[in-house]
Amino acid sequence: GGVEKLAVVLGECKALAHLNLSGNPIGETGAGVKILSSVLGECTALTHLRLKRIQMRNVGLGQLAGVLGKCKALAHLDLMGNNLLGSEAGESLVTVLSECKSVAYLDLSYNCFFAEGAGKLAGVLRECKALARLDLSSNLIGDEGAGKLTEVLGECKALAHLDLSDNNLTTDGAERLAKVLGGCRALAHLDFSCNNLGVQGTGRLTSVLGECKKLKSASGSCRWDFVV
């Protein structure tokens, strides 16, 4: 099949820096990601990997995690929309990020990490000194997951873009975030829209944004953010 042929070629591309396979359902049977994983470890110059909506699921991410650690130059990782679930997916990401210290862009949006997965991810984020963009939108992490993230966000000194939209956050989650966002000195873009923060939660978040001196945009625009 197509993945097998691609794998043969990739094994010879020693200087390959950018690879975008987004939208190709190579993870549909489970074999495609396994074949891809068998050669990615040889692409040691890889800096950008986009695997958006390839139907990867937890099994595929586990297969990738075993080899991506060899890609020490990896700076951009996009895993949007792959039905990655809970703590198992979080564990796999810990494996990747603990080895790939140069990751600056991490898109995990439109998965289902829930609070458990967010907790696992939080445990390794403090090691990601280069992380500048984190997209966790639409992952149902809730207030508990947000609380886990707040334990480490202040240590992500390079973080400039944070997207936590559509995550079932309430006033409690907003309160937890508000306590640490002022310490994110590099923060330039924040999205907390499409949650259930209410007037109090939205107000609490916006009250601390003035401490983020580099902030250029903040979004909390979905109508249910302002429901009492």
N, CA, C and O of each residue as an XYZ file, in Angstrom:
912
protein
N       0.814     -1.198      0.000
C       0.000      0.000      0.000
C       0.848      1.248      0.000
O       2.077      1.194     -0.045
N       0.152      2.387      0.053
C       0.826      3.677     -0.006
C       1.763      3.927      1.154
O       2.842      4.490      0.965
N       1.370      3.516      2.365
C       2.220      3.754      3.531
C       3.515      2.957      3.435
O       4.583      3.457      3.787
N       3.421      1.725      2.962
C       4.619      0.892      2.819
C       5.603      1.520      1.849
O       6.805      1.561      2.114
N       5.092      2.012      0.722
C       5.965      2.644     -0.278
C       6.600      3.915      0.276
O       7.779      4.188      0.052
N       5.787      4.691      1.012
C       6.312      5.919      1.620
C       7.406      5.600      2.627
O       8.429      6.281      2.684
N       7.183      4.566      3.416
C       8.160      4.192      4.435
C       9.514      3.850      3.829
O      10.555      4.185      4.393
N       9.497      3.191      2.695
C      10.741      2.826      2.015
C      11.511      4.084      1.629
O      12.727      4.161      1.807
N      10.793      5.058      1.103
C      11.427      6.306      0.670
C      11.916      7.115      1.875
O      13.023      7.653      1.862
N      11.081      7.193      2.914
C      11.449      7.985      4.087
C      12.734      7.487      4.737
O      13.519      8.273      5.266
N      12.936      6.193      4.691
C      14.142      5.634      5.279
C      15.411      6.124      4.614
O      16.496      6.028      5.188
N      15.280      6.656      3.391
C      16.434      7.157      2.647
C      16.580      8.673      2.740
O      17.574      9.242      2.289
N      15.558      9.330      3.342
C      15.558     10.806      3.394
C      16.197     11.284      4.697
O      15.500     11.728      5.609
N      17.465     11.194      4.776
C      18.180     11.496      6.011
C      18.111     12.974      6.396
O      18.277     13.322      7.565
N      17.864     13.851      5.400
C      17.808     15.282      5.691
C      16.379     15.790      5.854
O      16.169     16.995      5.993
N      15.404     14.903      5.838
C      13.997     15.308      5.913
C      13.718     16.105      7.191
O      13.979     15.636      8.298
N      13.180     17.327      7.017
C      12.891     18.194      8.159
C      11.395     18.373      8.400
O      10.967     18.499      9.548
N      10.591     18.384      7.328
C       9.148     18.611      7.450
C       8.387     17.429      6.843
O       8.646     17.020      5.711
N       7.448     16.892      7.619
C       6.607     15.801      7.117
C       5.156     16.075      7.509
O       4.836     16.190      8.692
N       4.286     16.177      6.509
C       2.871     16.448      6.735
C       2.043     15.337      6.090
O       1.974     15.237      4.865
N       1.421     14.510      6.917
C       0.561     13.428      6.438
C      -0.881     13.635      6.890
O      -1.672     12.692      6.915
N      -1.215     14.859      7.244
C      -2.539     15.172      7.764
C      -3.647     14.791      6.792
O      -3.516     14.948      5.578
N      -4.739     14.288      7.355
C      -5.919     13.970      6.546
C      -5.880     12.626      5.867
O      -6.863     12.224      5.245
N      -4.771     11.916      5.968
C      -4.669     10.579      5.385
C      -4.999      9.540      6.461
O      -4.311      9.490      7.480
N      -6.017      8.720      6.271
C      -6.447      7.782      7.326
C      -5.515      6.580      7.502
O      -5.949      5.430      7.437
N      -4.247      6.861      7.722
C      -3.279      5.765      7.799
C      -3.409      4.975      9.102
O      -2.895      3.862      9.215
N      -4.101      5.559     10.084
C      -4.261      4.848     11.337
C      -5.522      4.031     11.423
O      -5.810      3.434     12.461
N      -6.280      3.995     10.344
C      -7.599      3.356     10.358
C      -7.521      1.873     10.722
O      -8.369      1.379     11.464
N      -6.532      1.168     10.219
C      -6.415     -0.267     10.503
C      -5.414     -0.568     11.620
O      -5.358     -1.686     12.132
N      -4.636      0.427     11.985
C      -3.617      0.221     13.011
C      -2.256     -0.121     12.430
O      -1.230      0.106     13.072
N      -2.241     -0.668     11.213
C      -0.976     -1.079     10.605
C      -0.199      0.100     10.041
O       1.032      0.092     10.042
N      -0.917      1.121      9.554
C      -0.265      2.247      8.885
C       0.689      3.003      9.789
O       1.821      3.292      9.401
N       0.234      3.327     11.001
C       1.090      4.066     11.936
C       2.270      3.212     12.368
O       3.368      3.727     12.577
N       2.051      1.915     12.501
C       3.139      1.007     12.884
C       4.228      1.007     11.818
O       5.416      1.025     12.138
N       3.824      0.986     10.559
C       4.788      1.008      9.456
C       5.539      2.340      9.434
O       6.757      2.378      9.263
N       4.789      3.433      9.611
C       5.413      4.756      9.642
C       6.412      4.851     10.790
O       7.509      5.386     10.629
N       6.024      4.331     11.942
C       6.898      4.383     13.117
C       8.207      3.633     12.895
O       9.239      3.978     13.471
N       8.152      2.613     12.062
C       9.347      1.796     11.844
C      10.478      2.569     11.177
O      11.635      2.154     11.247
N      10.157      3.691     10.529
C      11.205      4.458      9.844
C      11.410      5.858     10.411
O      12.455      6.463     10.172
N      10.441      6.389     11.155
C      10.572      7.762     11.651
C      11.789      7.930     12.555
O      12.401      8.997     12.588
N      12.128      6.897     13.271
C      13.289      6.976     14.141
C      14.587      7.214     13.388
O      15.583      7.641     13.973
N      14.575      6.935     12.078
C      15.765      7.161     11.250
C      15.816      8.586     10.705
O      16.838      9.022     10.176
N      14.702      9.307     10.841
C      14.631     10.690     10.329
C      15.074     11.642     11.435
O      14.263     12.399     11.968
N      16.330     11.605     11.773
C      16.834     12.331     12.929
C      16.910     13.847     12.707
O      17.137     14.597     13.657
N      16.721     14.307     11.459
C      16.728     15.738     11.177
C      15.321     16.334     11.225
O      15.146     17.533     11.008
N      14.322     15.502     11.506
C      12.923     15.931     11.471
C      12.644     17.014     12.517
O      12.919     16.837     13.704
N      12.096     18.132     12.054
C      11.738     19.234     12.960
C      10.235     19.462     13.027
O       9.726     19.904     14.057
N       9.513     19.169     11.942
C       8.069     19.406     11.887
C       7.344     18.120     11.496
O       7.620     17.540     10.446
N       6.421     17.681     12.344
C       5.631     16.485     12.058
C       4.151     16.804     12.254
O       3.704     17.090     13.365
N       3.405     16.751     11.159
C       1.970     17.030     11.200
C       1.203     15.752     10.861
O       1.268     15.239      9.744
N       0.471     15.257     11.866
C      -0.316     14.039     11.707
C      -1.761     14.311     12.132
O      -2.358     13.556     12.899
N      -2.288     15.391     11.619
C      -3.635     15.826     11.966
C      -4.694     14.929     11.315
O      -4.657     14.685     10.109
N      -5.631     14.446     12.123
C      -6.774     13.664     11.634
C      -6.351     12.479     10.740
O      -6.789     12.354      9.597
N      -5.501     11.631     11.292
C      -5.112     10.424     10.540
C      -5.706      9.159     11.169
O      -5.333      8.042     10.812
N      -6.642      9.354     12.116
C      -7.313      8.234     12.787
C      -6.316      7.362     13.557
O      -6.358      6.133     13.491
N      -5.437      8.021     14.277
C      -4.329      7.326     14.921
C      -4.753      6.544     16.166
O      -4.403      5.373     16.311
N      -5.495      7.177     17.052
C      -5.942      6.573     18.311
C      -4.758      6.249     19.243
O      -3.596      6.455     18.892
N      -5.084      5.747     20.415
C      -4.056      5.510     21.438
C      -2.991      4.504     21.017
O      -1.807      4.682     21.301
N      -3.422      3.452     20.342
C      -2.467      2.418     19.929
C      -1.405      3.014     19.013
O      -0.212      2.757     19.180
N      -1.846      3.810     18.047
C      -0.907      4.431     17.115
C       0.037      5.394     17.813
O       1.230      5.428     17.511
N      -0.495      6.180     18.751
C       0.361      7.116     19.479
C       1.404      6.362     20.294
O       2.548      6.803     20.406
N       1.014      5.236     20.856
C       1.962      4.416     21.600
C       3.087      3.915     20.708
O       4.243      3.853     21.126
N       2.739      3.555     19.469
C       3.746      3.095     18.521
C       4.704      4.229     18.151
O       5.915      4.025     18.065
N       4.156      5.408     17.936
C       4.976      6.571     17.601
C       5.895      6.956     18.758
O       7.063      7.291     18.557
N       5.349      6.902     19.965
C       6.100      7.344     21.137
C       7.400      6.575     21.294
O       8.391      7.109     21.793
N       7.391      5.327     20.869
C       8.580      4.510     21.008
C       9.735      4.930     20.125
O      10.876      4.539     20.372
N       9.455      5.731     19.083
C      10.528      6.103     18.147
C      10.768      7.609     18.066
O      11.869      8.032     17.714
N       9.762      8.429     18.384
C       9.924      9.874     18.227
C      11.004     10.441     19.143
O      11.558     11.507     18.877
N      11.294      9.730     20.208
C      12.358     10.179     21.100
C      13.711     10.276     20.424
O      14.612     10.958     20.914
N      13.853      9.588     19.291
C      15.107      9.653     18.537
C      15.191     10.919     17.680
O      16.258     11.284     17.188
N      14.044     11.577     17.515
C      13.993     12.810     16.699
C      14.262     13.997     17.607
O      13.344     14.747     17.939
N      15.484     14.169     18.002
C      15.854     15.175     18.990
C      15.623     16.608     18.520
O      15.532     17.522     19.339
N      15.527     16.809     17.201
C      15.343     18.162     16.667
C      13.868     18.537     16.535
O      13.554     19.656     16.129
N      12.964     17.624     16.868
C      11.535     17.863     16.678
C      11.080     19.108     17.434
O      11.236     19.199     18.652
N      10.517     20.067     16.698
C      10.075     21.327     17.298
C       8.575     21.556     17.141
O       7.974     22.302     17.914
N       7.974     20.917     16.146
C       6.556     21.156     15.825
C       5.852     19.810     15.723
O       6.165     19.002     14.848
N       4.891     19.570     16.629
C       4.165     18.305     16.638
C       2.664     18.576     16.641
O       2.137     19.172     17.580
N       1.982     18.138     15.593
C       0.540     18.365     15.442
C      -0.176     17.018     15.409
O      -0.027     16.241     14.466
N      -0.959     16.759     16.459
C      -1.708     15.510     16.576
C      -3.210     15.786     16.708
O      -3.939     15.007     17.322
N      -3.652     16.872     16.141
C      -5.048     17.287     16.248
C      -6.017     16.221     15.718
O      -5.770     15.602     14.684
N      -7.117     16.020     16.441
C      -8.238     15.234     15.940
C      -7.953     13.775     15.673
O      -8.277     13.264     14.601
N      -7.342     13.087     16.645
C      -6.989     11.677     16.434
C      -7.641     10.729     17.441
O      -7.234      9.574     17.564
N      -8.643     11.216     18.154
C      -9.351     10.379     19.129
C      -8.398      9.774     20.157
O      -8.497      8.596     20.503
N      -7.484     10.598     20.632
C      -6.554     10.171     21.670
C      -7.244     10.329     23.021
O      -7.762     11.401     23.333
N      -7.252      9.270     23.818
C      -8.098      9.225     25.008
C      -7.333      9.100     26.316
O      -6.475      8.230     26.466
N      -7.649      9.973     27.256
C      -7.307      9.815     28.646
C      -5.855      9.635     29.015
O      -4.952     10.108     28.324
N      -5.646      8.934     30.126
C      -4.311      8.806     30.714
C      -3.354      7.993     29.845
O      -2.146      8.227     29.871
N      -3.881      7.046     29.079
C      -3.005      6.241     28.216
C      -2.328      7.120     27.171
O      -1.128      6.995     26.925
N      -3.108      8.008     26.561
C      -2.539      8.943     25.585
C      -1.564      9.894     26.271
O      -0.517     10.233     25.720
N      -1.919     10.314     27.472
C      -1.031     11.194     28.223
C       0.308     10.548     28.510
O       1.351     11.193     28.406
N       0.281      9.279     28.869
C       1.517      8.541     29.136
C       2.407      8.490     27.895
O       3.624      8.653     27.987
N       1.794      8.265     26.744
C       2.566      8.212     25.498
C       3.221      9.556     25.203
O       4.363      9.611     24.747
N       2.496     10.636     25.465
C       3.059     11.963     25.233
C       4.216     12.246     26.187
O       5.194     12.890     25.807
N       4.108     11.771     27.410
C       5.205     11.921     28.362
C       6.473     11.271     27.811
O       7.570     11.817     27.927
N       6.299     10.098     27.211
C       7.435      9.391     26.610
C       8.090     10.229     25.520
O       9.315     10.307     25.438
N       7.258     10.862     24.677
C       7.780     11.676     23.575
C       8.451     12.943     24.096
O       9.602     13.225     23.764
N       7.725     13.706     24.914
C       8.201     15.025     25.324
C       9.388     14.964     26.280
O      10.176     15.908     26.348
N       9.522     13.870     27.014
C      10.675     13.753     27.909
C      11.967     13.565     27.129
O      13.052     13.797     27.662
N      11.860     13.145     25.865
C      13.035     12.966     25.007
C      13.212     14.124     24.027
O      14.334     14.521     23.714
N      12.084     14.663     23.547
C      12.128     15.735     22.534
C      12.077     17.090     23.237
O      11.013     17.698     23.355
N      13.204     17.545     23.690
C      13.283     18.757     24.504
C      13.079     20.043     23.699
O      12.907     21.119     24.273
N      13.099     19.925     22.341
C      13.030     21.126     21.510
C      11.618     21.463     21.050
O      11.435     22.431     20.312
N      10.612     20.692     21.464
C       9.237     20.942     20.995
C       8.778     22.320     21.461
O       8.730     22.610     22.656
N       8.440     23.161     20.479
C       7.964     24.512     20.759
C       6.485     24.667     20.418
O       5.809     25.542     20.959
N       5.984     23.821     19.524
C       4.597     23.900     19.053
C       3.946     22.537     19.269
O       4.390     21.533     18.710
N       2.897     22.508     20.078
C       2.223     21.248     20.384
C       0.715     21.427     20.243
O       0.085     22.114     21.047
N       0.146     20.807     19.223
C      -1.299     20.886     18.975
C      -1.932     19.533     19.283
O      -1.715     18.553     18.571
N      -2.720     19.499     20.358
C      -3.417     18.282     20.785
C      -4.932     18.492     20.744
O      -5.677     17.747     21.380
N      -5.382     19.484     20.013
C      -6.796     19.845     20.007
C      -7.681     18.756     19.400
O      -7.234     17.912     18.624
N      -8.944     18.813     19.787
C      -9.962     17.878     19.265
C      -9.592     16.414     19.495
O      -9.708     15.576     18.601
N      -9.149     16.136     20.706
C      -8.991     14.770     21.182
C      -9.828     14.655     22.456
O     -10.699     15.494     22.687
N      -9.595     13.668     23.264
C     -10.354     13.507     24.516
C      -9.409     13.123     25.642
O      -9.491     12.021     26.185
N      -8.514     14.038     25.988
C      -7.551     13.732     27.029
C      -8.193     13.675     28.412
O      -7.697     12.992     29.307
N      -9.295     14.394     28.577
C      -9.975     14.449     29.868
C      -8.988     14.927     30.951
O      -7.852     15.284     30.641
N      -9.419     14.931     32.195
C      -8.567     15.392     33.292
C      -7.365     14.473     33.490
O      -6.270     14.929     33.817
N      -7.584     13.166     33.286
C      -6.506     12.198     33.514
C      -5.342     12.419     32.552
O      -4.183     12.418     32.966
N      -5.647     12.606     31.285
C      -4.605     12.843     30.295
C      -3.902     14.171     30.516
O      -2.687     14.276     30.354
N      -4.685     15.195     30.893
C      -4.097     16.509     31.171
C      -3.136     16.414     32.349
O      -2.095     17.072     32.366
N      -3.490     15.596     33.328
C      -2.614     15.417     34.482
C      -1.289     14.790     34.104
O      -0.238     15.219     34.581
N      -1.330     13.777     33.251
C      -0.097     13.144     32.777
C       0.760     14.146     32.001
O       1.973     14.228     32.189
N       0.098     14.907     31.125
C       0.804     15.893     30.313
C       1.456     16.952     31.187
O       2.589     17.365     30.939
N       0.741     17.384     32.198
C       1.272     18.419     33.087
C       2.574     17.982     33.736
O       3.462     18.799     33.979
N       2.681     16.689     34.014
C       3.880     16.181     34.673
C       5.150     16.348     33.876
O       6.244     16.370     34.441
N       5.014     16.469     32.543
C       6.215     16.576     31.701
C       6.398     17.984     31.123
O       7.468     18.296     30.600
N       5.387     18.823     31.208
C       5.471     20.155     30.600
C       6.586     21.008     31.209
O       7.186     21.835     30.522
N       6.858     20.806     32.488
C       7.909     21.618     33.119
C       9.287     21.335     32.516
O      10.221     22.115     32.697
N       9.404     20.220     31.803
C      10.667     19.900     31.138
C      10.739     20.501     29.737
O      11.798     20.498     29.108
N       9.613     21.015     29.253
C       9.544     21.548     27.882
C       9.882     23.026     27.885
O       8.998     23.869     27.731
N      11.123     23.336     28.055
C      11.562     24.722     28.210
C      11.351     25.562     26.961
O      11.272     26.787     27.045
N      11.258     24.906     25.785
C      11.097     25.648     24.532
C       9.627     25.830     24.144
O       9.334     26.524     23.171
N       8.706     25.222     24.884
C       7.293     25.237     24.487
C       6.741     26.654     24.426
O       6.692     27.361     25.433
N       6.325     27.060     23.220
C       5.790     28.399     23.011
C       4.296     28.380     22.692
O       3.590     29.357     22.941
N       3.822     27.272     22.142
C       2.399     27.191     21.772
C       1.835     25.844     22.220
O       2.365     24.787     21.874
N       0.754     25.901     22.994
C       0.066     24.705     23.467
C      -1.415     24.836     23.178
O      -2.081     25.733     23.694
N      -1.929     23.933     22.347
C      -3.351     23.924     22.005
C      -3.981     22.655     22.558
O      -3.732     21.552     22.070
N      -4.807     22.837     23.592
C      -5.529     21.727     24.209
C      -7.037     21.914     24.063
O      -7.814     21.340     24.825
N      -7.442     22.708     23.094
C      -8.868     22.979     22.916
C      -9.647     21.710     22.600
O      -9.141     20.798     21.945
N     -10.884     21.671     23.077
C     -11.806     20.558     22.809
C     -11.250     19.218     23.276
O     -11.176     18.259     22.507
N     -10.861     19.167     24.549
C     -10.335     17.934     25.128
C     -11.049     17.516     26.412
O     -10.682     16.524     27.042
N     -12.069     18.280     26.790
C     -12.891     17.917     27.953
C     -12.063     17.708     29.225
O     -12.317     16.780     29.994
N     -11.072     18.578     29.438
C     -10.207     18.393     30.608
C     -10.889     18.844     31.898
O     -10.523     18.381     32.979
N     -11.870     19.735     31.805
C     -12.611     20.169     32.975
C     -11.761     20.940     33.974
O     -10.585     21.211     33.733
N     -12.381     21.291     35.108
C     -11.672     22.061     36.134
C     -10.520     21.266     36.748
O      -9.479     21.832     37.086
N     -10.709     19.966     36.889
C      -9.651     19.135     37.469
C      -8.410     19.139     36.577
O      -7.288     19.284     37.063
N      -8.618     18.979     35.276
C      -7.494     19.003     34.341
C      -6.817     20.358     34.310
O      -5.591     20.446     34.253
N      -7.624     21.426     34.347
C      -7.065     22.773     34.374
C      -6.236     22.975     35.628
O      -5.191     23.625     35.595
N      -6.706     22.415     36.734
C      -5.957     22.521     37.981
C      -4.596     21.863     37.890
O      -3.610     22.389     38.408
N      -4.537     20.715     37.232
C      -3.255     20.028     37.041
C      -2.317     20.881     36.198
O      -1.125     20.975     36.494
N      -2.841     21.495     35.163
C      -2.013     22.334     34.289
C      -1.477     23.555     35.020
O      -0.341     23.972     34.797
N      -2.298     24.127     35.891
C      -1.850     25.335     36.586
C      -0.656     25.071     37.493
O       0.066     26.001     37.853
N      -0.446     23.819     37.862
C       0.696     23.486     38.717
C       2.024     23.676     37.990
O       3.072     23.791     38.626
N       1.980     23.710     36.647
C       3.236     23.791     35.884
C       3.287     24.950     34.895
O       4.366     25.274     34.400
N       2.164     25.582     34.594
C       2.155     26.623     33.557
C       3.115     27.762     33.880
O       3.733     28.332     32.981
N       3.238     28.084     35.137
C       4.141     29.162     35.524
C       5.598     28.856     35.244
O       6.435     29.757     35.205
N       5.898     27.572     35.047
C       7.280     27.170     34.754
C       7.561     27.126     33.255
O       8.704     26.937     32.839
N       6.520     27.301     32.449
C       6.682     27.313     30.982
C       6.983     28.740     30.547
O       6.107     29.447     30.049
N       8.205     29.146     30.736
C       8.592     30.553     30.567
C       8.489     31.042     29.126
O       8.374     32.245     28.891
N       8.528     30.118     28.151
C       8.476     30.536     26.744
C       7.046     30.534     26.195
O       6.825     30.937     25.054
N       6.077     30.085     26.996
C       4.705     29.921     26.506
C       4.096     31.256     26.079
O       3.925     32.165     26.890
N       3.772     31.354     24.781
C       3.210     32.584     24.224
C       1.765     32.405     23.768
O       1.014     33.377     23.687
N       1.377     31.182     23.474
C       0.033     30.922     22.940
C      -0.571     29.738     23.693
O      -0.029     28.633     23.670
N      -1.704     29.985     24.364
C      -2.376     28.941     25.133
C      -3.848     28.902     24.749
O      -4.557     29.901     24.876
N      -4.305     27.742     24.277
C      -5.702     27.574     23.880
C      -6.345     26.490     24.744
O      -6.001     25.313     24.643
N      -7.275     26.904     25.586
C      -8.027     25.990     26.448
C      -9.526     26.100     26.175
O     -10.341     25.813     27.053
N      -9.884     26.507     24.981
C     -11.297     26.677     24.641
C     -12.025     25.339     24.587
O     -11.431     24.296     24.313
N     -13.329     25.398     24.855
C     -14.197     24.223     24.753
C     -13.686     23.040     25.576
O     -13.422     21.964     25.040
N     -13.552     23.253     26.873
C     -13.000     22.219     27.752
C     -13.823     21.985     29.016
O     -13.328     21.399     29.979
N     -15.060     22.434     29.016
C     -15.937     22.237     30.185
C     -15.392     22.904     31.453
O     -15.592     22.402     32.559
N     -14.712     24.023     31.287
C     -14.221     24.757     32.447
C     -15.357     25.578     33.048
O     -16.216     26.085     32.327
N     -15.356     25.704     34.372
C     -16.352     26.512     35.067
C     -15.623     27.610     35.842
O     -14.435     27.852     35.630
N     -16.344     28.261     36.731
C     -15.749     29.322     37.545
C     -14.543     28.819     38.330
O     -13.555     29.536     38.489
N     -14.629     27.587     38.817
C     -13.517     27.009     39.593
C     -12.255     26.899     38.748
O     -11.165     27.234     39.210
N     -12.401     26.429     37.509
C     -11.257     26.328     36.616
C     -10.665     27.686     36.294
O      -9.447     27.842     36.216
N     -11.549     28.682     36.104
C     -11.086     30.039     35.829
C     -10.299     30.591     37.006
O      -9.286     31.266     36.826
N     -10.769     30.300     38.209
C     -10.091     30.773     39.417
C      -8.684     30.188     39.507
O      -7.731     30.891     39.842
N      -8.564     28.901     39.205
C      -7.251     28.253     39.259
C      -6.303     28.839     38.225
O      -5.135     29.095     38.516
N      -6.811     29.048     37.020
C      -5.977     29.619     35.959
C      -5.543     31.044     36.289
O      -4.404     31.433     36.034
N      -6.465     31.814     36.858
C      -6.171     33.213     37.165
C      -4.993     33.344     38.127
O      -4.263     34.333     38.079
N      -4.805     32.366     38.991
C      -3.741     32.430     39.992
C      -2.348     32.274     39.388
O      -1.356     32.647     40.014
N      -2.269     31.722     38.171
C      -0.943     31.469     37.588
C      -0.675     32.245     36.309
O       0.484     32.437     35.942
N      -1.716     32.695     35.623
C      -1.499     33.329     34.317
C      -0.643     34.584     34.406
O       0.100     34.904     33.478
N      -0.748     35.286     35.515
C       0.070     36.487     35.670
C       1.554     36.192     35.652
O       2.368     37.069     35.363
N       1.907     34.941     35.965
C       3.309     34.549     35.955
C       3.811     34.097     34.600
O       5.002     33.841     34.425
N       2.897     33.998     33.634
C       3.278     33.589     32.271
C       3.666     34.835     31.490
O       2.877     35.358     30.703
N       4.862     35.293     31.709
C       5.300     36.603     31.211
C       5.366     36.694     29.689
O       5.270     37.788     29.133
N       5.527     35.563     29.012
C       5.644     35.588     27.553
C       4.288     35.462     26.862
O       4.210     35.559     25.637
N       3.214     35.248     27.634
C       1.895     34.985     27.050
C       1.408     36.133     26.171
O       1.280     37.270     26.627
N       1.141     35.821     24.907
C       0.665     36.826     23.951
C      -0.746     36.539     23.455
O      -1.471     37.458     23.075
N      -1.140     35.252     23.459
C      -2.471     34.869     22.958
C      -3.092     33.853     23.906
O      -2.482     32.832     24.223
N      -4.312     34.141     24.357
C      -5.029     33.249     25.264
C      -6.455     33.054     24.764
O      -7.156     34.022     24.468
N      -6.877     31.793     24.672
C      -8.244     31.487     24.252
C      -8.901     30.617     25.323
O      -8.487     29.481     25.551
N      -9.930     31.162     25.978
C     -10.688     30.400     26.964
C     -12.175     30.406     26.608
O     -13.034     30.245     27.475
N     -12.462     30.592     25.329
C     -13.846     30.678     24.859
C     -14.545     29.318     24.908
O     -13.910     28.276     25.068
N     -15.865     29.363     24.765
C     -16.685     28.145     24.679
C     -16.537     27.236     25.899
O     -16.523     26.011     25.776
N     -16.427     27.850     27.075
C     -16.481     27.124     28.328
C     -17.713     27.597     29.096
O     -18.560     28.288     28.530
N     -17.824     27.249     30.332
C     -18.977     27.644     31.131
C     -18.496     28.421     32.354
O     -18.814     28.077     33.492
N     -17.722     29.475     32.093
C     -17.075     30.223     33.160
C     -18.039     31.114     33.921
O     -17.805     31.422     35.090
N     -19.113     31.528     33.281
C     -20.028     32.465     33.909
C     -19.415     33.853     34.016
O     -18.252     34.050     33.663
N     -20.180     34.801     34.494
C     -19.711     36.182     34.633
C     -18.550     36.257     35.629
O     -17.560     36.948     35.388
N     -18.681     35.544     36.742
C     -17.647     35.594     37.775
C     -16.323     35.033     37.275
O     -15.275     35.648     37.476
N     -16.358     33.867     36.623
C     -15.134     33.248     36.139
C     -14.463     34.064     35.048
O     -13.244     34.232     35.035
N     -15.286     34.569     34.131
C     -14.735     35.394     33.047
C     -14.107     36.657     33.610
O     -13.031     37.075     33.184
N     -14.791     37.255     34.569
C     -14.266     38.462     35.191
C     -12.969     38.208     35.930
O     -12.054     39.030     35.894
N     -12.890     37.066     36.603
C     -11.678     36.723     37.358
C     -10.494     36.552     36.419
O      -9.391     37.005     36.725
N     -10.709     35.901     35.276
C      -9.620     35.722     34.319
C      -9.180     37.057     33.724
O      -7.988     37.360     33.667
N     -10.143     37.838     33.287
C      -9.788     39.104     32.634
C      -9.111     40.063     33.604
O      -8.354     40.936     33.178
N      -9.371     39.915     34.901
C      -8.781     40.826     35.888
C      -7.270     40.665     36.015
O      -6.579     41.588     36.447
N      -6.753     39.488     35.636
C      -5.309     39.263     35.769
C      -4.559     39.431     34.452
O      -3.329     39.399     34.432
N      -5.282     39.606     33.365
C      -4.617     39.683     32.069
C      -3.720     40.908     31.945
O      -2.782     40.921     31.148
N      -4.011     41.926     32.730
C      -3.174     43.121     32.701
C      -1.759     42.850     33.171
O      -0.844     43.621     32.880
N      -1.574     41.747     33.904
C      -0.242     41.375     34.369
C       0.590     40.729     33.260
O       1.811     40.618     33.366
N      -0.096     40.305     32.194
C       0.591     39.689     31.050
C       0.950     40.794     30.061
O       0.180     41.096     29.149
N       2.095     41.378     30.246
C       2.469     42.597     29.522
C       2.617     42.392     28.023
O       2.546     43.356     27.261
N       2.819     41.157     27.586
C       2.991     40.902     26.157
C       1.698     40.440     25.481
O       1.697     40.136     24.288
N       0.613     40.388     26.229
C      -0.650     39.883     25.701
C      -1.167     40.752     24.551
O      -1.291     41.971     24.679
N      -1.466     40.094     23.423
C      -1.994     40.778     22.243
C      -3.467     40.449     22.004
O      -4.213     41.280     21.485
N      -3.883     39.245     22.381
C      -5.281     38.860     22.164
C      -5.734     37.875     23.221
O      -4.966     37.027     23.675
N      -7.000     37.999     23.606
C      -7.634     37.067     24.543
C      -9.056     36.867     24.076
O      -9.768     37.832     23.801
N      -9.472     35.615     23.985
C     -10.808     35.310     23.485
C     -11.618     34.536     24.510
O     -11.175     33.512     25.029
N     -12.802     35.039     24.790
C     -13.759     34.336     25.636
C     -15.139     34.578     25.077
O     -16.082     34.860     25.816
N     -15.254     34.468     23.762
C     -16.381     35.041     23.026
C     -17.650     34.202     22.966
O     -18.710     34.750     22.667
N     -17.595     32.888     23.235
C     -18.813     32.087     23.122
C     -19.833     32.532     24.150
O     -19.472     32.886     25.273
N     -21.061     32.518     23.789
C     -22.098     33.142     24.592
C     -22.218     32.536     25.991
O     -22.569     33.242     26.937
N     -21.924     31.202     26.140
C     -22.120     30.616     27.458
C     -21.033     30.979     28.455
O     -21.132     30.619     29.629
N     -20.002     31.682     28.016
C     -19.049     32.218     28.968
C     -19.672     33.280     29.869
O     -19.155     33.574     30.947
N     -20.771     33.844     29.423
C     -21.341     34.973     30.135
C     -22.692     34.672     30.744
O     -23.443     35.585     31.087
N     -23.002     33.400     30.878
C     -24.238     32.991     31.530
C     -24.032     32.976     33.033
O     -23.073     32.381     33.525
N     -24.926     33.625     33.766
C     -24.822     33.674     35.227
C     -25.168     32.315     35.815
O     -25.141     32.144     37.034
